[in-house]
Coordinates of C-alpha atoms and ligand atoms in Angstrom, one line a residue:
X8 CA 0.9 21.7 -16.3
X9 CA 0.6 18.7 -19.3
X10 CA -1.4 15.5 -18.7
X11 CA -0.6 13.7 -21.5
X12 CA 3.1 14.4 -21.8
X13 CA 3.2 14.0 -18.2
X14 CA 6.3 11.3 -17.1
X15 CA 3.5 9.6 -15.2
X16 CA 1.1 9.5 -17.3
X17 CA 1.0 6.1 -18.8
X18 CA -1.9 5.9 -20.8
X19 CA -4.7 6.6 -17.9
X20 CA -7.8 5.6 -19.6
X21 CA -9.4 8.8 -17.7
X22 CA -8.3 11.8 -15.7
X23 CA -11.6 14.2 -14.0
X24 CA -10.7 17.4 -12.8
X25 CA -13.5 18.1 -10.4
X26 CA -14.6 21.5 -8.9
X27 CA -17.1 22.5 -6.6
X28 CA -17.4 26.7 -5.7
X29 CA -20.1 26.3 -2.8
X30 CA -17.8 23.6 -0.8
X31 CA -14.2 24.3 -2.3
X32 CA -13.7 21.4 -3.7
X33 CA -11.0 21.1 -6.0
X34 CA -10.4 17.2 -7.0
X35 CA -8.7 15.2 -9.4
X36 CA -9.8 10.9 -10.2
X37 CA -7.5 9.6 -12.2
X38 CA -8.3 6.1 -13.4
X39 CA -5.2 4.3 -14.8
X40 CA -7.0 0.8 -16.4
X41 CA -10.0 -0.8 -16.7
X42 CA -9.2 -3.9 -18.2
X43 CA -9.7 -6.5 -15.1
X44 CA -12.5 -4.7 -13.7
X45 CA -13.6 -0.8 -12.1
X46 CA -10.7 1.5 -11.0
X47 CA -10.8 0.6 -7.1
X48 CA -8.7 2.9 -5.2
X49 CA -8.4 5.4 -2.1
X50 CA -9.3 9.3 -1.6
X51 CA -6.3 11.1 -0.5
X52 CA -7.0 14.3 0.8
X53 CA -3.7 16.6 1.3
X54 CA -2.9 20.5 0.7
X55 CA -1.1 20.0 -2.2
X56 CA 1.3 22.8 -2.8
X57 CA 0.2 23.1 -6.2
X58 CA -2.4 21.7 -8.9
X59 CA 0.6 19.9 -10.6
X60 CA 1.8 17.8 -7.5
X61 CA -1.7 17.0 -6.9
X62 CA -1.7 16.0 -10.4
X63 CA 2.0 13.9 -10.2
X64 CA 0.9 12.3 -7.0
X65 CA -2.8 10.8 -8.4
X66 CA -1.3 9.3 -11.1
X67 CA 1.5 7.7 -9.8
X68 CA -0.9 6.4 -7.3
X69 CA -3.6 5.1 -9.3
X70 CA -1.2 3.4 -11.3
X71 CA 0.5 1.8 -8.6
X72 CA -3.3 0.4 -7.7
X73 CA -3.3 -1.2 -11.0
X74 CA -0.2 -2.9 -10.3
X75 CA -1.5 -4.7 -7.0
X76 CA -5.0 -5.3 -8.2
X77 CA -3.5 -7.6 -11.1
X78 CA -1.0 -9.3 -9.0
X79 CA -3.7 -9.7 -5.9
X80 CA -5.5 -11.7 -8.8
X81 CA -8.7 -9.1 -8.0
X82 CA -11.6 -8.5 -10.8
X83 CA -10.3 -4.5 -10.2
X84 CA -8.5 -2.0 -12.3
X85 CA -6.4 1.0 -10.8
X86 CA -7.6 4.6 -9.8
X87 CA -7.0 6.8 -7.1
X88 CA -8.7 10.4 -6.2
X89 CA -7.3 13.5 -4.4
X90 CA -8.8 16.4 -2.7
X91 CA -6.1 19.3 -3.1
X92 CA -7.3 20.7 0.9
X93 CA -6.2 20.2 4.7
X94 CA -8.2 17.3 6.0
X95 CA -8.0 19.0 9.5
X96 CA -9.8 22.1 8.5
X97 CA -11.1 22.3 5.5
X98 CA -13.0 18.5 5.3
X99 CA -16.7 19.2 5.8
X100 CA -20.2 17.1 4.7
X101 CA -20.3 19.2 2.1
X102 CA -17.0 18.8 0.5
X103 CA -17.5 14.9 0.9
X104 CA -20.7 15.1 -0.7
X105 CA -19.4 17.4 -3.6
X106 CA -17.0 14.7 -3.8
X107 CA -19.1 11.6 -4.2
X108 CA -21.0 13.2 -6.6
X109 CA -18.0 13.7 -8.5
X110 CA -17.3 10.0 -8.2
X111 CA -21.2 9.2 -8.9
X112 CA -20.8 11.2 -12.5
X113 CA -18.7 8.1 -13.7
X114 CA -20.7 5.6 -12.9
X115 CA -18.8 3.0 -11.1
X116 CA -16.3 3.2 -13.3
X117 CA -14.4 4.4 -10.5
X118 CA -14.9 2.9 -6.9
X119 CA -13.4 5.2 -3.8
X120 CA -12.3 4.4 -0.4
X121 CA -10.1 5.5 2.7
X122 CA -6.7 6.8 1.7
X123 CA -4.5 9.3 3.9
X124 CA -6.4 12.3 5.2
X125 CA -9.9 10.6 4.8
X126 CA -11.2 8.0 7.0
X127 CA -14.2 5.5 7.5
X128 CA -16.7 8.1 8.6
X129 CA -15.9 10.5 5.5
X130 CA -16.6 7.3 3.5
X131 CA -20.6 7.1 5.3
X132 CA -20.8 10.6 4.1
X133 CA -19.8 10.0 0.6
X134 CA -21.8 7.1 0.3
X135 CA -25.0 9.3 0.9
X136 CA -24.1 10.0 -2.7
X137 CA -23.1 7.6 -4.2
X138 CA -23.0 3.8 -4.3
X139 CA -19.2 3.4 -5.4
X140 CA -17.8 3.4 -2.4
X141 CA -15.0 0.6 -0.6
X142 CA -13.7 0.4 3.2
X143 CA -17.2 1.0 4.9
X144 CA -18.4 -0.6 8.2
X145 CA -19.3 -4.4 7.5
X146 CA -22.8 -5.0 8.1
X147 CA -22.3 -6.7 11.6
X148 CA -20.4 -3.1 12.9
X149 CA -17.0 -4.3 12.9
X150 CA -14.7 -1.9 11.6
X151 CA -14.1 -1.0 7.9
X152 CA -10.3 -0.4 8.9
X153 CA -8.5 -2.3 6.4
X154 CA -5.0 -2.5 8.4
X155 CA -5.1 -5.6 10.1
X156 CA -5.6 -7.3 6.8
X157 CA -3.0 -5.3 5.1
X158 CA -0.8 -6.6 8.0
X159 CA -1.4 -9.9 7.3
X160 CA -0.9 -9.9 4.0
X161 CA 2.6 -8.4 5.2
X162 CA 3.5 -11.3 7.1
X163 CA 2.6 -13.5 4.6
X164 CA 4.7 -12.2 2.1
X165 CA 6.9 -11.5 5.1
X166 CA 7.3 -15.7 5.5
X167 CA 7.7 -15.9 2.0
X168 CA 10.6 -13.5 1.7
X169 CA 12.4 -15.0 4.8
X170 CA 12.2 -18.8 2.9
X171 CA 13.6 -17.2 0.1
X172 CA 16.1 -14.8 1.0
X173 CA 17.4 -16.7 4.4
X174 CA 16.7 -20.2 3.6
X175 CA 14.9 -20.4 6.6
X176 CA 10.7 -21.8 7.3
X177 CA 10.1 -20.4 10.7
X178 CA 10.8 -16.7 12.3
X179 CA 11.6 -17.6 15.5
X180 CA 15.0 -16.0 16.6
X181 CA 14.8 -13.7 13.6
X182 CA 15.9 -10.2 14.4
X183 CA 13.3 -7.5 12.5
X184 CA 13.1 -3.5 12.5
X185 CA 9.8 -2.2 11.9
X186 CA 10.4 1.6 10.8
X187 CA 6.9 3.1 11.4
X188 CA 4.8 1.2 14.4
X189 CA 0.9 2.9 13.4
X190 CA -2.0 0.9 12.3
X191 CA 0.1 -1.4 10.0
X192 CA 3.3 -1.4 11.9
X193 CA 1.6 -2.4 15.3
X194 CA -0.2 -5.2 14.1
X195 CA 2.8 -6.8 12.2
X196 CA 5.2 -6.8 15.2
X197 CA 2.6 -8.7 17.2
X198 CA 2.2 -10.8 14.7
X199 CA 6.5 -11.4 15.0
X200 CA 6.1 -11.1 18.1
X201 CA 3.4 -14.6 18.4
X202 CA 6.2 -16.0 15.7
X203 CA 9.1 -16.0 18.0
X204 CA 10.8 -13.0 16.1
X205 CA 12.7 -10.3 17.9
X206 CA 12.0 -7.1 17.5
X207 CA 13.7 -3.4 17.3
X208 CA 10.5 -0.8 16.6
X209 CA 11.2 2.9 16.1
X210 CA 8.5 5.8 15.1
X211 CA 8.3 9.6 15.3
X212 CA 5.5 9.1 17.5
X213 CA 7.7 8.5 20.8
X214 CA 4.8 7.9 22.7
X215 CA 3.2 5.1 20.5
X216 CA 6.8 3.7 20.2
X217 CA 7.4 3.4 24.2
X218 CA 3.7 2.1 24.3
X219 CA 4.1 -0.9 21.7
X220 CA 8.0 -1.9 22.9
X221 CA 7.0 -2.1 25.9
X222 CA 4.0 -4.6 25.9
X223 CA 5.9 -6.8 23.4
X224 CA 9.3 -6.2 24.8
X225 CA 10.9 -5.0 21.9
X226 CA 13.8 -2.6 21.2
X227 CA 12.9 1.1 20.8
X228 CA 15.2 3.0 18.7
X229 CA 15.4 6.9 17.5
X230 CA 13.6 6.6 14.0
X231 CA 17.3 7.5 12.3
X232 CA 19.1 4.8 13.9
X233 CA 16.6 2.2 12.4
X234 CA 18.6 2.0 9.2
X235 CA 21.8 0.3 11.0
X236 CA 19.8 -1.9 13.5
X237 CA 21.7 -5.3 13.5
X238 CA 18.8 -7.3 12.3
X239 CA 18.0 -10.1 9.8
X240 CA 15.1 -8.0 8.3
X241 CA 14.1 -4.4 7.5
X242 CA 9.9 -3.5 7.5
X243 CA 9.3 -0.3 6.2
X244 CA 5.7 0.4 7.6
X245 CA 6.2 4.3 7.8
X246 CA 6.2 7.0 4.8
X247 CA 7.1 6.3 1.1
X248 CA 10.3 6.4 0.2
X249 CA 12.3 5.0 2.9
X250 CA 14.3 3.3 0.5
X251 CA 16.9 6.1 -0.1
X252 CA 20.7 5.3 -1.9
X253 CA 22.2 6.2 1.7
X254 CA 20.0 4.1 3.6
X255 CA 20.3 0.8 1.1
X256 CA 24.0 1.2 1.5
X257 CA 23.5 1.2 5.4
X258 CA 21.1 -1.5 5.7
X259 CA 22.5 -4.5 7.4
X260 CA 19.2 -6.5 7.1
X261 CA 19.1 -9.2 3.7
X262 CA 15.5 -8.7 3.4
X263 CA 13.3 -5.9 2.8
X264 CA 9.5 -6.4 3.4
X265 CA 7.1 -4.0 4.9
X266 CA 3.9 -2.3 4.0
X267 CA 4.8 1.5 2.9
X268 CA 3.7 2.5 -0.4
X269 CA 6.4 3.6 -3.1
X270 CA 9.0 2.1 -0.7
X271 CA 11.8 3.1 -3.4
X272 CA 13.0 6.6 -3.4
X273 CA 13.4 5.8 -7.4
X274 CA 13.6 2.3 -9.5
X275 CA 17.5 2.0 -9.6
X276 CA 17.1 1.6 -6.0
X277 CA 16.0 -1.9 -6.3
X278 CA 19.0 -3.2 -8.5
X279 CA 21.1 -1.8 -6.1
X280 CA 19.7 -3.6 -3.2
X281 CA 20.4 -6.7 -5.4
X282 CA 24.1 -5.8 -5.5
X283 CA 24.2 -5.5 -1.7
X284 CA 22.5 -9.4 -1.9
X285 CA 19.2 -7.7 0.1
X286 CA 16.3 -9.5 -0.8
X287 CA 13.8 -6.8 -1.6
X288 CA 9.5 -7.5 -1.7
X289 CA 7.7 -5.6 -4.1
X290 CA 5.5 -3.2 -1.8
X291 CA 2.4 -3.4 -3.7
X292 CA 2.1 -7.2 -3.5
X293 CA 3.3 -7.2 -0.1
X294 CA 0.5 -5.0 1.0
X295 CA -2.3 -5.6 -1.2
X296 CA -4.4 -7.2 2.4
X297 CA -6.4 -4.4 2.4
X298 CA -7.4 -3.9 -0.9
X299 CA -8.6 -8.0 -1.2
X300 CA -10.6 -7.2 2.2
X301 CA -12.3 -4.3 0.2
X302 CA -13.0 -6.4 -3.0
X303 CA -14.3 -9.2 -0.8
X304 CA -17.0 -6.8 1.2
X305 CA -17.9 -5.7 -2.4
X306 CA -19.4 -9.1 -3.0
X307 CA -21.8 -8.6 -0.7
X308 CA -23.7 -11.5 1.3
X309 CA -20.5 -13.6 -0.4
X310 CA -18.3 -12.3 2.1
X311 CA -16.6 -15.0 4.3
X312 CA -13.7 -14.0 6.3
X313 CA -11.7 -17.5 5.6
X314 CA -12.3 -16.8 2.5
X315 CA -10.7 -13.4 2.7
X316 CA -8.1 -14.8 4.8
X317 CA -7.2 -17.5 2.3
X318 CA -7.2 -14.7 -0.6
X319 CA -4.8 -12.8 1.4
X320 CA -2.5 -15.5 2.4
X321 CA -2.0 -16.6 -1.4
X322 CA 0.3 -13.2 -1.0
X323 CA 3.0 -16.0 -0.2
X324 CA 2.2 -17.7 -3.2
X325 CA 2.9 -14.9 -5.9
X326 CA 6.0 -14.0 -4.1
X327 CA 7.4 -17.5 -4.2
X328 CA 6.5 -16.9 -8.5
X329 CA 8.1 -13.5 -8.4
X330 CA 11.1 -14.4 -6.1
X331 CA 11.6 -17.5 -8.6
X332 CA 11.5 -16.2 -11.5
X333 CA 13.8 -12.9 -10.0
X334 CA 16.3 -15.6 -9.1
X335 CA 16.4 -17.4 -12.6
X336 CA 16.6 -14.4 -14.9
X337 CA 19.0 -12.8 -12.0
X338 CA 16.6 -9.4 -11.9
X339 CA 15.0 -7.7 -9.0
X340 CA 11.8 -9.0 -7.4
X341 CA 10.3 -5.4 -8.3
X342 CA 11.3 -5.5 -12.0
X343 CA 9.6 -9.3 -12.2
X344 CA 6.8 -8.1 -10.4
X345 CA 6.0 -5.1 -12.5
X346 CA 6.4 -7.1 -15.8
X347 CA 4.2 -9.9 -14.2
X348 CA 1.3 -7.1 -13.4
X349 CA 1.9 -5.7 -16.8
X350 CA 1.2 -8.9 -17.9
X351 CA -1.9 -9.5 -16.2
X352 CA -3.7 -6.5 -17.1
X353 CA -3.2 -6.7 -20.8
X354 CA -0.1 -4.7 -21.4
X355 CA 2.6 -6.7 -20.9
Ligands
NAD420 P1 -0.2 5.2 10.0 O1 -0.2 6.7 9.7 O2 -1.2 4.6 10.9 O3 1.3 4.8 10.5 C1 2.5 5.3 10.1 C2 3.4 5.4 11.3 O4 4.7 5.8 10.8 C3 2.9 6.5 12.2 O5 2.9 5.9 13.5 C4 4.0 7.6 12.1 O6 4.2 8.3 13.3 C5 5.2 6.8 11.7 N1 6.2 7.6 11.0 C6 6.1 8.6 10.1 N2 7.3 9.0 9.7 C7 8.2 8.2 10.3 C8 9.6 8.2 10.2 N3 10.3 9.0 9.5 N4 10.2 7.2 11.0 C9 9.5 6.4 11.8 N5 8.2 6.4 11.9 C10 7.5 7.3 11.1 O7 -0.3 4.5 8.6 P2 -0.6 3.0 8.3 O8 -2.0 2.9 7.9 O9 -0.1 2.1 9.3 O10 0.2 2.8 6.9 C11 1.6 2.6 7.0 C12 2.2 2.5 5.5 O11 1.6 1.4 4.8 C13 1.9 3.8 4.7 O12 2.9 4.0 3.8 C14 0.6 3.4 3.9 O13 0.5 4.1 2.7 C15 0.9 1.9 3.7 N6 -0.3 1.1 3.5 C16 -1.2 1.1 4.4 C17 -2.4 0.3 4.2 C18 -3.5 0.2 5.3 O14 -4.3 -0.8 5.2 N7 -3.5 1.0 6.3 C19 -2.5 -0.5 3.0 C20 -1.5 -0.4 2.1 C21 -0.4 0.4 2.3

């Protein structure tokens, strides 16, 4: 396994290979830049087949983090952790705590918080540790669940994408699959739904699906026949990677915006949704709600949700520069927005 040759490497300022023999931890931080502020980024806990996917997955993660710090305009560079173990059996106190003292030893130069396989409560038992933690409970006990600001920040960029790819200010009439209807997925199709949009909603989860269609009376469709839904515009709120040459080529939506990470099975994808005319939204500025909602409780007695709100909505804003600036040098919105991030933290 190489670090520094590795094809995701990118000149991390720091990778930590953490172990732990009484808890079993076995953990990796990898903190891709520092230059706009500490590495902010979420604890993914996942049995990892191997050290060197644990290895391919941090770093493309905490570089991705990077990414949407800089182009969420947030005083934060990019990092991510992973815990190479099954969050259903093998998280315990003492893993956490082996954990947060792992983060503690870099003092602050890396900040942690939820990611898959680790949740709000792990986050109370990491911060018995250590003081660099994100995503807690806000002080009044409302929930430290970041989705319902990450799904705003969807729809913002949502209503940007639909001005700019259908020539169009409002959403209602619009036809819109959401592939993938959990924490981020529900609350974006009711917020559609209070826009006029009609919707066609599928999931693995064929319970949550019947649930959700029925109370906004949407369309539920088997998760494979989301790709050739008849609608204006395709949210990808599921898995990464949804984004596959067969599926672009099947797409009958012009837009693309949703909230999945890594929506692109690989970066060619994006020029050929351009040849197919499909408007697509960089997934890392689309979906950077929750990470501004972190930042914002990190300021303390500072934190005002319309402030947080406003932050958020300004999503719209840097798509309208990105969409722009895509359409005048006639290159993808994610190739603009990767140069534009580049720019912003200093290595553009
Ligand atoms: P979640 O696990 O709550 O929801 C994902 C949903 O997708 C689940 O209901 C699951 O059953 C469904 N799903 C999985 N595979 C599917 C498939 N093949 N077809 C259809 N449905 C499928 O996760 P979430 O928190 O809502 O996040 C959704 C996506 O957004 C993820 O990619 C996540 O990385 C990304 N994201 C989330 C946040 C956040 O604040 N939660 C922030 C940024 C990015």
């Amino acid at each position: 396994m190489t670090v520094f040759e590795h094809p995701e490497f990118d000149h991390h300022r720091q990778v930590v290979f953490g172990s732990d023999e009484a808890s079993g931890l076995r953990a990796i931080i990898a903190i891709h830049d520092t230059h706009r502020g500490p590495a902010l980024g979420g604890l993914r806990i996942f049995p990892y087949a191997s050290d060197a996917e644990a290895l391919t997955d941090v770093l493309r993660l905490s570089r991705g983090m990077s990414y949407k710090s800089a182009l969420a305009d947030l005083p934060l560079g990019g990092g991510k952790a992973v815990i190479i173990a099954d969050p259903r059996s093998d998280k315990t106190p003492a893993l956490l705590r082996a954990m947060g003292r792992l983060v503690d030893s870099l003092g602050g130069a890396y900040i942690t918080a939820e990611d898959s396989g680790s949740s709000e409560a792990d986050m109370q038992v990491i911060a018995e540790v250590t003081d660099h933690v994100g995503g807690l409970r806000h002080h009044g006990g409302e929930s430290g669940d970041p989705s319902p600001f990450t799904a705003w920040g969807v729809f913002c960029a949502l209503k940007s994408a639909v001005r700019h790819g259908l020539g169009r200010d409002d959403l209602a009439g619009l036809r819109v699959a959401v592939q993938g209807v959990g924490h981020v997925g529900a609350h974006l199709a009711r917020h559609l739904k209070d826009a006029g949009a009609e919707l066609v909603l599928t999931d693995v989860d064929r319970q949550a699906l019947a649930h959700l269609a029925e109370t906004l009376g949407a369309e539920a469709v088997a998760p494979e026949a989301i790709f050739d839904a008849e609608v204006d515009l395709f949210a990808p709120c599921a898995m990464g990677a949804a984004l596959t040459a067969d599926v672009v080529e099947r797409l009958r939506a012009r837009v693309v915006c949703g909230a999945a990470n890594n929506q692109l099975a690989s970066p060619g994808i994006a020029d050929r949704l351009m040849e197919r005319g499909i408007l697509y939204t960089p997934d890392y500025v689309a979906n950077a709600g929750g990470v501004i909602e972190i930042a914002w409780q990190r300021r303390g007695d500072a934190y005002r949700r319309e402030d947080v709100m406003a932050h958020i909505e300004r999503i719209g804003d840097t798509l309208d520069e990105i969409f722009a600036r895509a359409n005048r040098e006639q290159r993808s919105p994610a190739r603009v927005a990767d140069d534009l991030a580049r720019e912003r933290f200093g290595r553009g």
